[in-house]
């Protein structure tokens, strides 16, 4: 029998003692004054003259990279399909997966898949989701281009510069990633072009970007973002939540570009100070929307759904299993709804640091679009947990939309593409 | 500036220190972070428009500073994770972190609960500290955390539920031993 109930815990919490601070106010003031003076003295001055050589170098490197790309034979699929940071891991993962399938004694599904794959010439056509003719792995080009999807794979992204922007939803409760094809090859410059890309009927709060502009890469290598504080405060007087989102979209955008920090400044080159967030450090740490369960946001019945990472509770320490469980439930606080049917039972089995196997039970009674939504949100969630590939196992099904079942599928490079 | 500082110190320091201490559970880190909060507050004091109370404003800044600290710590730990088993090391650190006198003087249940706070998520700890230790109202907590009221309620509910479960597990474990 439980010793404590919730009422006991609340009572105990109220009894927690005050912890005495052992420093005096004078000591604090002295240290604060010292630090404030120091920061005034050492505040870096803008040296725009450094900017152009750096941009020149970056441009030269980029041109070099483009030339190098042209020298690589077009038929070399393995290069195209491996993102730069995962090729080694992928190879390892694939090798491990092959070994696992060949050698595992208890992995019946793996063995069944190998047999199925070898003789997959249409005998499974009666299966509801067995759509594709062949599906050896995601490293071929057997992608169902006519079908529904809300993600972009790396191999599809090679031809265009896809850039993911982040927008608060209308309720100011979610940060929704939306991917556009940028009009420039420079993903940093693309930050300033979002106004040209947002359609008139865009369902999210795109206005915040008008108060932000990417200026340059500074001498420390950090992107510098200028915040039009005056314009923002005129447009959003007293909006503490919107203030937070203004900061979050910078953090998420540049976090997605693998930047760890950015520099922020106001329209006069000074410190950004917002009424609720307060005076902000010039250096702002970015963050990626990691380890959050992806759910679905539906604007209306006609529109395509958006996959959205939700962090309404306990996201800091969620395991992948917990994240997947929560994907079966609508968000309690926001408008995001479940992305997985509640009767899906999913077993999570990581095979390496980069690959996880998800065995799905009870998955046979859904329309294909719902199945794809389930698999794609699972892929996005797994990506947030650091996995590069997911192997789905669903008994009796070989293919769901563009996704082969039983072989490793790359996690998407981008989510919620917008025409 | 001294006068402004002194006024803020007299009115809010105790609460501010409690909040940050219970978040980081280390006196010297708490002192550093408190300083950082004062610096941010003093720098933007002129622009504070009084749209929320100064107290929730300060907690809001304290929350940013503390979360930022955790992020940096996490990154630092990740960087050094190659050198040793970080999880083992963290567990060892947790076990050997001495209790502050104020907690050590309390009964075992309070001491256990103090330890259990470590197992809560950051969000849960924020809410628990503000709601129960600082005794802020739900509205004030929502303002300080920049959350909706329903999020505060949900997180609080889950936090208490989690702590109850954890306390029962640990008490059971102790009883079994």
Coordinates of N, CA and C in Angstrom, one line a residue, chain A residues 183-281:
Chain A
X183 N 15.2 31.0 -52.2 CA 15.6 31.6 -53.5 C 17.1 31.9 -53.6
X184 N 17.8 31.6 -52.5 CA 19.2 31.7 -52.5 C 19.9 30.4 -52.0
X185 N 21.1 30.2 -52.4 CA 21.8 29.0 -52.0 C 22.3 29.2 -50.5
X186 N 22.3 30.4 -50.1 CA 22.8 30.7 -48.8 C 21.7 30.7 -47.7
X187 N 21.8 29.6 -46.9 CA 20.7 29.4 -45.9 C 20.6 30.6 -44.9
X188 N 21.7 31.3 -44.7 CA 21.7 32.4 -43.8 C 21.0 33.6 -44.4
X189 N 21.3 33.9 -45.6 CA 20.6 35.0 -46.3 C 19.1 34.7 -46.5
X190 N 18.9 33.4 -46.6 CA 17.5 33.0 -46.8 C 16.6 33.4 -45.6
X191 N 17.2 33.6 -44.5 CA 16.5 34.1 -43.3 C 15.8 35.4 -43.6
X192 N 16.4 36.2 -44.4 CA 15.8 37.5 -44.7 C 14.7 37.5 -45.8
X193 N 14.5 36.3 -46.4 CA 13.7 36.2 -47.6 C 12.3 35.6 -47.3
X194 N 12.1 35.3 -46.1 CA 10.8 34.6 -45.8 C 9.6 35.4 -46.2
X195 N 9.7 36.7 -46.0 CA 8.5 37.5 -46.4 C 8.1 37.3 -47.8
X196 N 9.0 37.0 -48.7 CA 8.7 36.9 -50.1 C 8.1 35.5 -50.4
X197 N 8.3 34.6 -49.4 CA 7.8 33.2 -49.7 C 6.5 32.9 -49.0
X198 N 6.2 33.6 -48.0 CA 4.9 33.2 -47.2 C 3.7 33.5 -48.1
X199 N 2.9 32.5 -48.3 CA 1.7 32.8 -49.1 C 0.6 33.7 -48.3
X200 N -0.3 34.2 -49.0 CA -1.3 35.1 -48.4 C -2.1 34.4 -47.3
X201 N -2.4 33.1 -47.6 CA -3.3 32.4 -46.7 C -2.4 31.5 -45.7
X202 N -1.2 32.0 -45.4 CA -0.4 31.2 -44.5 C -1.0 31.1 -43.2
X203 N -1.1 29.9 -42.6 CA -1.9 29.7 -41.4 C -1.1 30.0 -40.1
X204 N 0.1 30.4 -40.2 CA 0.8 30.7 -38.9 C 1.3 32.2 -38.9
X205 N 1.9 32.5 -37.7 CA 2.3 33.9 -37.5 C 3.7 34.1 -38.2
X206 N 3.6 34.5 -39.4 CA 4.8 34.8 -40.1 C 5.3 36.2 -39.9
X207 N 4.6 37.1 -39.3 CA 4.9 38.5 -39.2 C 6.2 38.7 -38.4
X208 N 6.5 37.8 -37.5 CA 7.6 38.1 -36.6 C 8.9 38.3 -37.3
X209 N 9.0 37.6 -38.5 CA 10.3 37.7 -39.2 C 10.6 39.1 -39.7
X210 N 9.6 39.9 -39.9 CA 9.8 41.2 -40.4 C 10.6 42.1 -39.4
X211 N 10.7 41.6 -38.1 CA 11.5 42.4 -37.1 C 12.9 41.8 -36.9
X212 N 13.2 40.8 -37.7 CA 14.5 40.1 -37.6 C 15.2 40.2 -38.9
X213 N 16.5 40.4 -38.9 CA 17.3 40.3 -40.1 C 18.7 39.7 -39.8
X214 N 19.1 38.9 -40.7 CA 20.4 38.3 -40.6 C 21.3 39.4 -41.2
X215 N 22.4 39.7 -40.5 CA 23.3 40.8 -40.9 C 24.6 40.3 -41.5
X216 N 25.2 39.4 -40.8 CA 26.6 39.0 -41.2 C 27.1 37.9 -40.3
X217 N 28.2 37.3 -40.7 CA 28.9 36.4 -39.8 C 30.0 37.3 -39.1
X218 N 30.0 37.3 -37.8 CA 31.0 38.2 -37.2 C 32.4 37.5 -37.1
X219 N 33.3 38.3 -36.5 CA 34.7 37.8 -36.5 C 34.8 36.5 -35.7
X220 N 33.9 36.2 -34.8 CA 34.0 35.0 -34.0 C 33.3 33.8 -34.8
X221 N 32.7 34.1 -35.9 CA 32.1 33.1 -36.7 C 30.6 32.9 -36.4
X222 N 30.1 33.8 -35.6 CA 28.7 33.7 -35.2 C 27.8 34.5 -36.2
X223 N 26.6 34.0 -36.6 CA 25.7 34.9 -37.3 C 25.2 36.0 -36.4
X224 N 25.1 37.2 -37.0 CA 24.6 38.3 -36.3 C 23.2 38.6 -36.7
X225 N 22.3 38.7 -35.8 CA 20.9 38.9 -36.1 C 20.5 40.2 -35.5
X226 N 19.9 41.1 -36.4 CA 19.4 42.4 -35.8 C 17.9 42.3 -35.5
X227 N 17.6 42.7 -34.4 CA 16.2 42.7 -33.9 C 15.7 44.2 -33.9
X228 N 14.6 44.4 -34.7 CA 14.0 45.7 -34.7 C 13.1 45.8 -33.5
X229 N 13.7 46.2 -32.3 CA 13.0 46.2 -31.1 C 11.9 47.2 -31.1
X230 N 12.2 48.4 -31.6 CA 11.1 49.4 -31.6 C 9.9 49.0 -32.4
X231 N 10.2 48.5 -33.6 CA 9.1 48.0 -34.5 C 8.3 46.9 -33.9
X232 N 9.0 46.0 -33.2 CA 8.4 44.9 -32.6 C 7.5 45.3 -31.5
X233 N 8.0 46.2 -30.6 CA 7.2 46.6 -29.5 C 6.0 47.5 -29.8
X234 N 6.2 48.2 -31.0 CA 5.0 48.9 -31.5 C 3.9 48.0 -31.9
X235 N 4.4 46.9 -32.6 CA 3.4 46.0 -33.2 C 2.8 45.0 -32.1
X236 N 3.6 44.7 -31.2 CA 3.2 43.8 -30.1 C 3.4 44.4 -28.7
X237 N 2.7 45.4 -28.4 CA 2.9 46.0 -27.1 C 2.5 45.0 -26.0
X238 N 3.4 44.7 -25.0 CA 3.0 43.9 -23.9 C 2.8 42.5 -24.1
X239 N 3.3 42.0 -25.3 CA 3.1 40.5 -25.5 C 4.2 39.7 -25.0
X240 N 4.1 39.2 -23.9 CA 5.2 38.4 -23.3 C 5.5 37.1 -24.1
X241 N 4.4 36.5 -24.5 CA 4.5 35.2 -25.1 C 5.1 35.4 -26.5
X242 N 4.6 36.4 -27.2 CA 5.1 36.7 -28.5 C 6.6 37.1 -28.5
X243 N 7.0 37.7 -27.4 CA 8.4 38.1 -27.2 C 9.2 36.8 -27.1
X244 N 8.7 35.9 -26.4 CA 9.4 34.6 -26.2 C 9.6 33.9 -27.6
X245 N 8.5 34.0 -28.4 CA 8.6 33.3 -29.7 C 9.5 34.1 -30.7
X246 N 9.6 35.4 -30.5 CA 10.6 36.1 -31.3 C 12.0 35.6 -31.1
X247 N 12.3 35.3 -29.9 CA 13.6 34.7 -29.6 C 13.7 33.3 -30.0
X248 N 12.6 32.6 -29.8 CA 12.7 31.1 -30.2 C 12.9 30.9 -31.6
X249 N 12.3 31.7 -32.5 CA 12.4 31.5 -33.9 C 13.9 31.7 -34.4
X250 N 14.5 32.6 -33.7 CA 16.0 32.8 -34.0 C 16.7 31.5 -33.6
X251 N 16.5 31.1 -32.4 CA 17.2 30.0 -31.8 C 16.9 28.7 -32.7
X252 N 15.7 28.5 -33.1 CA 15.4 27.3 -33.8 C 15.9 27.3 -35.2
X253 N 15.8 28.5 -35.9 CA 16.3 28.6 -37.3 C 17.8 28.3 -37.3
X254 N 18.5 29.0 -36.5 CA 20.0 28.8 -36.5 C 20.5 27.6 -35.9
X255 N 19.7 27.0 -34.9 CA 20.0 25.7 -34.4 C 19.9 24.7 -35.5
X256 N 18.9 24.8 -36.3 CA 18.7 23.9 -37.5 C 19.9 24.0 -38.4
X257 N 20.6 25.1 -38.5 CA 21.8 25.3 -39.3 C 23.0 24.8 -38.6
X258 N 22.8 24.2 -37.4 CA 23.9 23.6 -36.6 C 24.8 24.7 -36.0
X259 N 24.3 25.9 -35.9 CA 25.0 27.0 -35.2 C 24.7 26.8 -33.7
X260 N 25.7 26.9 -32.9 CA 25.5 26.8 -31.4 C 25.1 28.1 -30.8
X261 N 25.6 29.2 -31.3 CA 25.3 30.5 -30.8 C 25.1 31.5 -31.9
X262 N 24.3 32.5 -31.7 CA 24.2 33.6 -32.6 C 24.4 34.9 -31.8
X263 N 24.7 36.0 -32.5 CA 24.8 37.3 -31.8 C 23.5 38.1 -32.1
X264 N 23.0 38.7 -31.2 CA 21.8 39.5 -31.4 C 22.1 41.0 -31.1
X265 N 21.5 41.9 -31.8 CA 21.7 43.3 -31.5 C 20.4 44.0 -31.9
X266 N 20.2 45.2 -31.3 CA 19.0 45.9 -31.7 C 19.3 46.7 -33.0
X267 N 18.3 47.5 -33.4 CA 18.4 48.2 -34.7 C 19.5 49.3 -34.7
X268 N 20.0 49.6 -33.5 CA 21.1 50.6 -33.4 C 22.4 49.9 -33.1
X269 N 22.4 48.6 -33.2 CA 23.7 47.8 -33.0 C 23.9 47.6 -31.5
X270 N 23.0 48.0 -30.6 CA 23.1 47.8 -29.2 C 22.5 46.6 -28.7
X271 N 22.4 46.5 -27.4 CA 21.9 45.3 -26.7 C 20.4 45.2 -26.9
X272 N 19.9 44.0 -27.1 CA 18.5 43.8 -27.2 C 17.9 43.7 -25.9
X273 N 16.9 44.5 -25.6 CA 16.2 44.5 -24.3 C 14.7 44.5 -24.6
X274 N 14.1 43.4 -24.2 CA 12.6 43.2 -24.4 C 11.9 43.3 -23.0
X275 N 10.7 43.8 -23.0 CA 10.1 44.2 -21.7 C 9.9 43.0 -20.8
X276 N 9.7 41.8 -21.3 CA 9.5 40.7 -20.4 C 10.8 39.8 -20.3
X277 N 11.4 39.6 -21.4 CA 12.6 38.7 -21.4 C 13.7 39.5 -20.7
X278 N 13.7 40.8 -20.8 CA 14.7 41.6 -20.1 C 15.9 41.9 -21.1
X279 N 16.9 42.5 -20.5 CA 18.1 42.7 -21.3 C 18.8 41.4 -21.7
X280 N 19.0 41.2 -22.9 CA 19.5 39.9 -23.3 C 21.0 40.0 -23.6
X281 N 21.7 38.9 -23.3 CA 23.1 38.8 -23.7 C 23.2 38.9 -25.2

